[in-house]
Coordinates of C-alpha atoms and ligand atoms in Angstrom, one line a residue:
X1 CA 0.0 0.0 0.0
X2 CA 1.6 3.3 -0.5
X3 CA 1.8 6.4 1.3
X4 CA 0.6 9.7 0.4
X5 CA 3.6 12.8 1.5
X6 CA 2.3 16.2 1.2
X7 CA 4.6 18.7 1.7
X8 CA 3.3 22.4 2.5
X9 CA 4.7 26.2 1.2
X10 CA 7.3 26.4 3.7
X11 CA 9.0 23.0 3.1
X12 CA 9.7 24.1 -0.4
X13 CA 10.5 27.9 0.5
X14 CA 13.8 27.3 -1.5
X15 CA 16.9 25.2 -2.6
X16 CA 17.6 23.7 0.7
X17 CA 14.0 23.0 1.6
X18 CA 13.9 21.4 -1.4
X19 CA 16.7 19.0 -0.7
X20 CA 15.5 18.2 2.3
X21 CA 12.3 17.4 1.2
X22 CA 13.6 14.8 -1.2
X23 CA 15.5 13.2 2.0
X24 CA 12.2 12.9 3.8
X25 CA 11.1 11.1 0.6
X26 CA 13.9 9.3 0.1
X27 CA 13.8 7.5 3.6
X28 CA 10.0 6.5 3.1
X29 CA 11.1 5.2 -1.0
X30 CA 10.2 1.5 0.4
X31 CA 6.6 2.5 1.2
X32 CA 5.6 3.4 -2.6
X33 CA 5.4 7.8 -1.9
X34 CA 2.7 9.7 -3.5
X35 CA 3.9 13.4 -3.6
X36 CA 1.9 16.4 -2.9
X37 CA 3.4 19.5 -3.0
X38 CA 1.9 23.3 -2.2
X39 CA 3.1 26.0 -4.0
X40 CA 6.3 27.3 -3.1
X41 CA 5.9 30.0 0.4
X42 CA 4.3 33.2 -0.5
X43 CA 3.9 32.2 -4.1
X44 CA 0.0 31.8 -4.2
X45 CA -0.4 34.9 -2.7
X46 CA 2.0 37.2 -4.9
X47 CA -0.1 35.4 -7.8
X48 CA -3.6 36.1 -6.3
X49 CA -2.4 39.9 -6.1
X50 CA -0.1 40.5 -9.2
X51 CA -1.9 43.0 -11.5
X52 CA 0.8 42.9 -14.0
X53 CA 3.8 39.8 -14.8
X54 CA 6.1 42.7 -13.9
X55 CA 5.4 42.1 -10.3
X56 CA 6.3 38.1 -10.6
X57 CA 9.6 38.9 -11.1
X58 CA 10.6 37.6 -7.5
X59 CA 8.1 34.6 -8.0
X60 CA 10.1 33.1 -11.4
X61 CA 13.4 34.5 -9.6
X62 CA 13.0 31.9 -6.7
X63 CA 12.1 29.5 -9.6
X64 CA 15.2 30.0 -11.3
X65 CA 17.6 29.8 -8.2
X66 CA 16.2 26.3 -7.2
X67 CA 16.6 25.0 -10.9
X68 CA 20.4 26.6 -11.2
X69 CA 21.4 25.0 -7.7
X70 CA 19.7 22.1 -7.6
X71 CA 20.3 20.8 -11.7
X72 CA 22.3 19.6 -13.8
X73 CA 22.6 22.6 -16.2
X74 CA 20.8 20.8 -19.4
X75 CA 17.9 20.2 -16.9
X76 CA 17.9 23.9 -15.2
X77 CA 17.7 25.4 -19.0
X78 CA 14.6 23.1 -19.4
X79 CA 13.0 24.0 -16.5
X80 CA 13.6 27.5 -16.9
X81 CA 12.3 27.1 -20.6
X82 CA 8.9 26.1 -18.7
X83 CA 9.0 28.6 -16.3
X84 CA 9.2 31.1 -19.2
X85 CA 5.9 29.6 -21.4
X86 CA 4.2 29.7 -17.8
X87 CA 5.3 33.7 -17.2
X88 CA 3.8 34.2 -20.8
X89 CA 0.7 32.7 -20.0
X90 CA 0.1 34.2 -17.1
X91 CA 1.0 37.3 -18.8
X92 CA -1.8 37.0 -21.4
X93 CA -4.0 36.0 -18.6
X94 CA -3.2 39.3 -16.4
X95 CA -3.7 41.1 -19.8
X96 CA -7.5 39.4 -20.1
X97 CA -10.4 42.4 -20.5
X98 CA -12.4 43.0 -17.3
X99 CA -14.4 39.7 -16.5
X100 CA -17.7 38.9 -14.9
X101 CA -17.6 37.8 -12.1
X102 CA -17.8 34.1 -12.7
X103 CA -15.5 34.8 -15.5
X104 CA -12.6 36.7 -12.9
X105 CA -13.1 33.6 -10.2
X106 CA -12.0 31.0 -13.2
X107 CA -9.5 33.3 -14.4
X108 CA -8.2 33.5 -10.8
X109 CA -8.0 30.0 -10.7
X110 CA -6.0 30.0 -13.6
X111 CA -3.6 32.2 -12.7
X112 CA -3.0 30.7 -9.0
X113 CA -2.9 27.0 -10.6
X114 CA 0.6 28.2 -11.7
X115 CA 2.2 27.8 -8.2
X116 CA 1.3 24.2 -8.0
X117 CA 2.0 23.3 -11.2
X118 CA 6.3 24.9 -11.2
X119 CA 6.6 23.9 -7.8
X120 CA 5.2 20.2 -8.5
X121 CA 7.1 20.2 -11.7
X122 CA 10.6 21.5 -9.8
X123 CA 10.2 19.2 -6.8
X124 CA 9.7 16.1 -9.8
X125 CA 12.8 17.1 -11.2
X126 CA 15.1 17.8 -7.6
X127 CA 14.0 13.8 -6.6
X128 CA 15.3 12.4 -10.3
X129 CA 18.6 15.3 -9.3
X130 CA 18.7 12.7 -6.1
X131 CA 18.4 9.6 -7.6
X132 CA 14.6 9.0 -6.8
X133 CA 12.7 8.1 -9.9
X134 CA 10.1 10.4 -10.3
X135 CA 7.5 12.1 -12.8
X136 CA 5.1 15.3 -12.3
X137 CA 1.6 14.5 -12.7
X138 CA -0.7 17.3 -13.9
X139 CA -3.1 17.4 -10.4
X140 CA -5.6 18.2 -12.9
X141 CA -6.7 14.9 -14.7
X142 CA -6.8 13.3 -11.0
X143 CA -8.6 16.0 -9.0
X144 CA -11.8 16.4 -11.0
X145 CA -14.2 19.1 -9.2
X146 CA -17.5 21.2 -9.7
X147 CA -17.3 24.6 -11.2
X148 CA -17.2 26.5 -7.9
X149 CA -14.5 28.3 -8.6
X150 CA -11.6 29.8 -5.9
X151 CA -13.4 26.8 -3.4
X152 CA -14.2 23.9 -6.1
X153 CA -15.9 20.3 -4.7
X154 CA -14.4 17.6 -5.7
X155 CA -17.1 14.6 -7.2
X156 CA -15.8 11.8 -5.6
X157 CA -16.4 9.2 -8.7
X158 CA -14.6 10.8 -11.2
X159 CA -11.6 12.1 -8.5
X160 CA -11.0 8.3 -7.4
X161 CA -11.1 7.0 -11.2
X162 CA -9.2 9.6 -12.6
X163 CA -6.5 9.3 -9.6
X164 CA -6.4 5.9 -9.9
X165 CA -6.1 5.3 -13.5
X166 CA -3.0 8.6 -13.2
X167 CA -1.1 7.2 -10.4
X168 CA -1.4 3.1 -10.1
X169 CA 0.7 2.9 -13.5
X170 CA 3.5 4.9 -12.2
X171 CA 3.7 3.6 -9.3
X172 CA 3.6 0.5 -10.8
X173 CA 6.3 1.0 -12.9
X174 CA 8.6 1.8 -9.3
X175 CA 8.6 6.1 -10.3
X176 CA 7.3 8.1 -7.4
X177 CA 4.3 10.6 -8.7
X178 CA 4.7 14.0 -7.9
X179 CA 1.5 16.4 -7.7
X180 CA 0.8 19.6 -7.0
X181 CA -1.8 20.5 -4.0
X182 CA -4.9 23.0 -4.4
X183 CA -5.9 22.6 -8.0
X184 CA -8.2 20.6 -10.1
X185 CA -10.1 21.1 -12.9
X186 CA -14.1 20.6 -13.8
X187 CA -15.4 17.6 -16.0
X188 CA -14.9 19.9 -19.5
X189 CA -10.8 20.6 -18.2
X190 CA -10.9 24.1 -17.1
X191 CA -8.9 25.1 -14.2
X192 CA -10.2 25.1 -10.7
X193 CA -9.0 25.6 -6.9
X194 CA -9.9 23.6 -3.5
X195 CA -9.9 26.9 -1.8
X196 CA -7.0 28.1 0.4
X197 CA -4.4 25.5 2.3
X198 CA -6.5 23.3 -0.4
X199 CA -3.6 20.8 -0.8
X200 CA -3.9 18.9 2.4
X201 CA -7.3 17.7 1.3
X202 CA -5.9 17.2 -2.1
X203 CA -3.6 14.7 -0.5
X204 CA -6.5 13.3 1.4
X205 CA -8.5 12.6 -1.7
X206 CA -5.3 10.7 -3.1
X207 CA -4.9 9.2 -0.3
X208 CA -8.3 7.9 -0.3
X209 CA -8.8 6.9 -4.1
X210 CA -5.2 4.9 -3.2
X211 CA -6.4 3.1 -0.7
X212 CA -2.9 4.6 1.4
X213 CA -1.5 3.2 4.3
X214 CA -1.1 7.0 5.7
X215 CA -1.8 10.3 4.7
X216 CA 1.6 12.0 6.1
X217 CA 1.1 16.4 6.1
X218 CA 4.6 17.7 6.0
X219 CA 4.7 21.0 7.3
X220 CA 6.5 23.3 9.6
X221 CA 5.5 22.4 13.3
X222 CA 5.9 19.2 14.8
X223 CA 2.3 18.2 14.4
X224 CA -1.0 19.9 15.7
X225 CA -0.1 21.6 19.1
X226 CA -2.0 22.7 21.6
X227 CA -2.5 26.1 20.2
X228 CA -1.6 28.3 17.7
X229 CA 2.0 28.7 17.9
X230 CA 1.9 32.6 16.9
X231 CA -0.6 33.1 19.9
X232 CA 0.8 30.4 22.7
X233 CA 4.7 29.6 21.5
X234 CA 4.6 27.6 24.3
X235 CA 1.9 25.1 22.9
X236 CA 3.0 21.3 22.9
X237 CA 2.8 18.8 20.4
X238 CA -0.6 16.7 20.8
X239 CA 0.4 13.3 20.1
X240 CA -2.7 11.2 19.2
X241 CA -6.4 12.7 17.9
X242 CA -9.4 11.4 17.1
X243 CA -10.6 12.0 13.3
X244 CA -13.8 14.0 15.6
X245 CA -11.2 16.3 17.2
X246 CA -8.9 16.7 14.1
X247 CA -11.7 17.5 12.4
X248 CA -13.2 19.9 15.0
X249 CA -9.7 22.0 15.5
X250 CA -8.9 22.3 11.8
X251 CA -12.7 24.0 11.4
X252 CA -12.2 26.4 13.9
X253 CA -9.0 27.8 13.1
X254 CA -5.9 25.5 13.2
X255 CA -4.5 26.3 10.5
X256 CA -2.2 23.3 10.3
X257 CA -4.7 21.1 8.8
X258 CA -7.5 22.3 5.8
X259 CA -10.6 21.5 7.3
X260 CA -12.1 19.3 4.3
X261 CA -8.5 17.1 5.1
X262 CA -10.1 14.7 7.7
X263 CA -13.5 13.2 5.7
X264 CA -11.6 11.3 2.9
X265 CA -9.7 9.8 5.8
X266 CA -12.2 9.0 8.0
X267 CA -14.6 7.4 5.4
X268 CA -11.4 5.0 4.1
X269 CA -10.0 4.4 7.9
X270 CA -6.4 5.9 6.8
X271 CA -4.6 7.8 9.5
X272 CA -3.3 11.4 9.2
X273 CA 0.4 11.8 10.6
X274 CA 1.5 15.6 11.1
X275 CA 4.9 15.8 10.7
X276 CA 7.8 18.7 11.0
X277 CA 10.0 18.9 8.0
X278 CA 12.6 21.1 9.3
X279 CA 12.2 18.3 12.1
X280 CA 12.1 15.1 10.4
X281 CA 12.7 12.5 13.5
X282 CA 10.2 14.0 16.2
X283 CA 7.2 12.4 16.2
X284 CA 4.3 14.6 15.5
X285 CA 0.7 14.1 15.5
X286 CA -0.9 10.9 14.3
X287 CA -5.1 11.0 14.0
X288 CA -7.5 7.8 14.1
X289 CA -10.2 6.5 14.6
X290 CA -9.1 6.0 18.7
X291 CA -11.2 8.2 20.9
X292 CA -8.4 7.7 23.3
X293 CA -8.9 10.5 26.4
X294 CA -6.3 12.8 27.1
X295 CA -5.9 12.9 31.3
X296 CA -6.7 16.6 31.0
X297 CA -9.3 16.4 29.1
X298 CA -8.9 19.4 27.0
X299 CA -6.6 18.4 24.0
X300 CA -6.2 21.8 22.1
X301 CA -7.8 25.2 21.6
X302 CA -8.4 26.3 18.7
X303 CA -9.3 29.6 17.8
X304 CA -10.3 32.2 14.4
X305 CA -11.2 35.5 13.8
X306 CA -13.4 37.1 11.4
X307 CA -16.4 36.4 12.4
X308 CA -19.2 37.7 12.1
X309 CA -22.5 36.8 14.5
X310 CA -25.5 37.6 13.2
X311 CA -29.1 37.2 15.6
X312 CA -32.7 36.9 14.3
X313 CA -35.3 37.4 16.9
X314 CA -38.9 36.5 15.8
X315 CA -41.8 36.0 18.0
X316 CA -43.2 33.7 14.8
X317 CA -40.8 31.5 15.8
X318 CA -42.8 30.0 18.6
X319 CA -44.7 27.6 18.3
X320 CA -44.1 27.6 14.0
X321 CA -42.9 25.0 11.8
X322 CA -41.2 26.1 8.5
X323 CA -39.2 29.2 10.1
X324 CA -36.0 27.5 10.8
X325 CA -36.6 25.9 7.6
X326 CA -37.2 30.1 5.9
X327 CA -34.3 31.0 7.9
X328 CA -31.7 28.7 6.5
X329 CA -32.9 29.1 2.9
X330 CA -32.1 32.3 2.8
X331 CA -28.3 31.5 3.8
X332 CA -28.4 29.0 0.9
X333 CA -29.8 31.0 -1.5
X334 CA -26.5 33.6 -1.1
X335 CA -24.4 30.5 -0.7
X336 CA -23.3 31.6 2.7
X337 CA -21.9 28.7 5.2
X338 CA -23.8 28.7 8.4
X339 CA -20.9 27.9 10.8
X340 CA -22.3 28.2 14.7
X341 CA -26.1 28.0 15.3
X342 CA -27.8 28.1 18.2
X343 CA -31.2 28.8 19.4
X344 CA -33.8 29.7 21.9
X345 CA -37.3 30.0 22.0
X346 CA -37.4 33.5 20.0
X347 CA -34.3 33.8 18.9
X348 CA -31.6 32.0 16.3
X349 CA -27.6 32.8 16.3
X350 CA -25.3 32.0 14.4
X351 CA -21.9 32.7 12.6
X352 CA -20.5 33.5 9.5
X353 CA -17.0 33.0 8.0
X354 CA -17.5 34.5 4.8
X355 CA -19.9 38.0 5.4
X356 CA -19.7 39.4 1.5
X357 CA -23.7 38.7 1.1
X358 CA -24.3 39.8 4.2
X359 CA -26.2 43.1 3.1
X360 CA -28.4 41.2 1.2
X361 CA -29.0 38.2 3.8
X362 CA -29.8 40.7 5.8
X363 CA -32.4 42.4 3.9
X364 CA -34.2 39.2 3.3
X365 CA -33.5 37.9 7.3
X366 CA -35.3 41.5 8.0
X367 CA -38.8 39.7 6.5
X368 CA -38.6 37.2 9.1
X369 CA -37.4 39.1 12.3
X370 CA -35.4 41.8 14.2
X371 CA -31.5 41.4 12.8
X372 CA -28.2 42.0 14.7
X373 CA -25.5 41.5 13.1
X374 CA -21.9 42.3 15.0
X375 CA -18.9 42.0 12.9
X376 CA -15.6 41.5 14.5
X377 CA -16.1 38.4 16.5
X378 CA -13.5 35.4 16.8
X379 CA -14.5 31.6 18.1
X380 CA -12.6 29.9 20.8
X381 CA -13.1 25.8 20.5
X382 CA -11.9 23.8 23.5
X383 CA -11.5 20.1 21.9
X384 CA -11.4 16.5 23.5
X385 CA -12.8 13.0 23.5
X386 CA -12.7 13.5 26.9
X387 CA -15.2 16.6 27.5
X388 CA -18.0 14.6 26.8
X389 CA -19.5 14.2 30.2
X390 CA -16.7 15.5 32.0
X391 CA -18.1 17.9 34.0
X392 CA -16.9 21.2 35.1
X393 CA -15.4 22.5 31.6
X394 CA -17.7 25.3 30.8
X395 CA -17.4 26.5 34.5
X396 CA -13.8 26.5 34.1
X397 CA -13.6 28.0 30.8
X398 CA -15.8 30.7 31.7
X399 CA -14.1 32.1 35.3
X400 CA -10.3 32.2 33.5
X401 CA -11.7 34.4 31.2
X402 CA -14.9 35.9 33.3
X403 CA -13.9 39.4 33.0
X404 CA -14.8 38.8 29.0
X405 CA -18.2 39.3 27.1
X406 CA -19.3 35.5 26.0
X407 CA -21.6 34.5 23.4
X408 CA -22.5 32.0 21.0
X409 CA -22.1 29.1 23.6
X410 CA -22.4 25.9 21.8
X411 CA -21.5 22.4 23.0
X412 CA -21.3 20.0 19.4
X413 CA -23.2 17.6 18.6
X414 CA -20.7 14.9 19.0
X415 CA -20.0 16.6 22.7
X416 CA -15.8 16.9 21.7
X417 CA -16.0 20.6 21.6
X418 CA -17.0 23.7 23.5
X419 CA -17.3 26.4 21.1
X420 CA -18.4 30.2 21.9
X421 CA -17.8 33.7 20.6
X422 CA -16.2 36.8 21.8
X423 CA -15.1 39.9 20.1
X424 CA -11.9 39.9 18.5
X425 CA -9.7 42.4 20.3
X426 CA -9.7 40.0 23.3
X427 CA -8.9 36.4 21.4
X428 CA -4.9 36.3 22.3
X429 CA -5.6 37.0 25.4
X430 CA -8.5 34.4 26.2
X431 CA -6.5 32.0 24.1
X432 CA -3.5 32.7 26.4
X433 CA -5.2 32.4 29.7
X434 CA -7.2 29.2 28.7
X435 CA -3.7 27.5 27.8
X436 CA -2.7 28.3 30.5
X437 CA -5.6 27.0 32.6
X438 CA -5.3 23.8 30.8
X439 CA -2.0 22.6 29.7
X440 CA 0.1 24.7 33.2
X441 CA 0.1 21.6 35.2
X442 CA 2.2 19.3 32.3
X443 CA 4.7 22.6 31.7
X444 CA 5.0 22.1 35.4
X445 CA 6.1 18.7 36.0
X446 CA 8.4 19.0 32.6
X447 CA 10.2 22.2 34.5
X448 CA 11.0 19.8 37.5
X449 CA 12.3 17.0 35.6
X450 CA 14.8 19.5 33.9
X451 CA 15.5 20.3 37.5
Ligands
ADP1 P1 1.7 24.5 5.2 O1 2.3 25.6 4.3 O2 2.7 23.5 5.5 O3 0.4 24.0 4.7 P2 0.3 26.2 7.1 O4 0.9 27.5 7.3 O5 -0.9 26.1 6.3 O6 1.5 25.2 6.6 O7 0.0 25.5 8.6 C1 1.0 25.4 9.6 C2 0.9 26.6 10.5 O8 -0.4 26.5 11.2 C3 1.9 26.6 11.6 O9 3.1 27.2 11.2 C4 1.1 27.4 12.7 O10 1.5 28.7 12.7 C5 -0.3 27.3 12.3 N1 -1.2 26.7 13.4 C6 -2.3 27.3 13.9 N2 -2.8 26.6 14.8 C7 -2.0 25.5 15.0 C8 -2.1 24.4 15.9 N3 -3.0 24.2 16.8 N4 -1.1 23.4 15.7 C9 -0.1 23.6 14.8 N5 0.0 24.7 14.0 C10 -1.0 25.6 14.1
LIG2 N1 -0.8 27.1 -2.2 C1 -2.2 27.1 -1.7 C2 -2.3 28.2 -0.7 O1 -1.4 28.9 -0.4 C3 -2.6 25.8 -1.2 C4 -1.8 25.3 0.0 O2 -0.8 25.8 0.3 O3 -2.3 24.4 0.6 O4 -3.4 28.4 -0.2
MG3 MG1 -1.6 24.7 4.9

């Protein structure tokens, strides 16, 4: 069975990442590696905001400097010979008349789907540089998605066929396959997009249509920690999740994982590992289906910001079927995802990632009730197996941060989470003191033992 190794922005910044990715790949060459590589760091978004190919210039330059250190010369003037035909058509693409708006998200797509497709193409030729047989694969003819474009779905039928009928014959033939992350392409071959950090759940889909012993997510932490990093650079290294909590942090804000990364896995069994690149050996993160209970409970916070909380109060509500029903429609309508609900007898809250329909939502909301909307929010999520009847969380959670304004207080479905809102000023903070609350008593007992 082989293994799927994707390998994020960061661990292919530039020559030396690159050679150290091909290591990492190297070392697993006996498990039969499926490659899926991100665009190189920062490259996606120079591409999303060049106006001109004038402003690529550093984009193709980093390019160039991989190809010239890493290749023999005959292969570097090849690549580079690429890298030129793709700077001319993303010049005529930048030069494309004002679009609709349908029209500038597929031309967007276009123009991103470059990043994959040099990096993928690079990191192919580095491995042969090394001595590892391998061969890009154009991402594609095996990711095959709707016509959303900028957040494309895949359809599963066609995505498992297509990657299956792409990749079993290499990897039959001994050559590792090397794909880039993030881009597919709808059933009539134009370009789409997963949506951003899209290429962990590219290599989930693989993964899945391969029937892989792992899906490994090479990035550049050891694993999911118990924070954000950037917030809490004292968060740990979680060692073991459950697909639910996985699942549950990546949603609300860690951004180490795409959220769409754990469904594949979890409907095909196949555990996630989160490993460090710039830290091969350490262990990281592995995720399956064990619910195994963490002695404190809380495994991780995860947090975002952004949000925005919108409430509808309606006496109609009470008592009335078909309102929840006239409520949600009106979401789908604008394709807005609902992410938070929850409700009382007159009332319904919820949150929104994405507010750009919101003036309209709100108009049509404003038939049914009384609206408040309040922008600037961010969602805390406390996740672990073992919340779920362990009581006492919520009262903990809410005196470490009593002095702040809560709202939004949900407990999911599958009881692994404690989710709530609170404005956004305050989320380091909150995020700071609930670490602390939680995960002090382990930083405790590892400052003894290095007594
Ligand atoms: P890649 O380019 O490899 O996909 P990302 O930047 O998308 O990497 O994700 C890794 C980053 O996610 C880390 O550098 C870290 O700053 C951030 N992050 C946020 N929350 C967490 C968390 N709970 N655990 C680990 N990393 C997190
Ligand atoms: N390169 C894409 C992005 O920056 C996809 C990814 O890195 O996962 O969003
Ligand atoms: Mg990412």
């Amino acid at each position: 069975m082989p293994v799927v190794m994707k390998f994020g922005g960061t661990s292919v910044a530039d020559a030396a990442a690159f050679e150290n990715v091909a290591r990492i790949v190297a070392n697993e060459r006996d498990a039969a590696p499926v490659v899926v590589v991100s665009a190189m760091s920062g490259v996606t978004d120079s591409l999303l905001a060049a106006t001109n190919i004038a402003a690529l210039e550093n984009v193709f330059d980093r390019h160039r400097a991989v190809a010239r250190e890493l290749l023999d010369a005959s292969k570097a003037d090849h690549f580079i010979d690429r890298l030129r035909e793709a700077a001319d058509k993303i010049a005529t693409l930048l030069q494309s008349p004002a679009q609709k708006p349908a029209e500038h998200k597929s031309l967007q797509d276009a123009v991103v789907s470059f990043g994959e497709t040099l990096s993928s193409t690079l990191l192919a030729e580095v491995l042969n540089q090394k001595g590892i047989k391998a061969r890009q694969v154009d991402a594609r003819r095996c990711i095959i998605t709707d016509e959303e474009f900028t957040s494309a779905t895949p359809l599963m039928p066609e995505t498992f066929a297509q990657s299956q009928s792409e990749l079993i014959p290499v990897l039959k033939s001994g050559v590792v396959p090397v794909l880039g992350g993030f881009i597919g392409s709808t059933k009539r071959g134009v370009t789409t997009t997963l949506g951003r950090g899209g290429s962990d759940y590219t290599a989930a889909l693989i993964g899945a249509a391969l029937g892989v012993s792992e899906i490994q997510i090479w990035t550049d932490v050891t694993g999911v920690l118990t924070a954000d990093p950037r917030i809490v650079p004292s968060a740990q290294t979680v060692e073991r999740l459950s697909y639910g909590e996985a699942a549950e942090l990546a949603y609300f804000g860690a951004k180490v994982l795409h959220p769409k990364t754990i469904q594949p896995a979890i409907e095909n069994s196949i555990p996630v590992r989160i490993c460090n690149s710039r830290a091969p050996h350490e262990l990281g993160t592995l995720v399956g289906p064990e619910t195994e209970t963490s002695p404190r409970t809380v495994k991780a916070i995860a947090h975002k910001t952004g949000v925005t909380t919108v409430q509808i109060t309606s006496a109609r509500m009470l008592g009335a079927y078909g309102f929840l029903r006239a409520l949600f429609e009106v979401f789908e309508r604008h394709r807005t995802v609902v992410d938070v609900v929850t409700t009382s007898e007159v009332s319904v809250s919820l949150s929104l990632d994405d507010a750009s329909a919101l003036p309209a939502i709100v108009a049509e909301l404003e038939q049914l009730g009384t609206v408040r909307v309040e922008k600037g929010r961010a969602i805390i999520c406390v996740v672990g197996e073992g919340l779920r009847g362990t009581p006492g969380i919520a009262a903990r959670v809410f005196s470490t941060i009593s002095d702040i304004n809560v709202t939004l207080i949900s407990q999911g479905a599958s009881s692994i989470n404690f989710t709530f809102a609170i404005e956004e000023e305050r989320v380091k903070e909150a995020v700071i003191r609930l670490h602390e609350e939680f995960f002090a008593t382990k930083r405790h007992i590892t400052n003894k033992s290095n007594q």
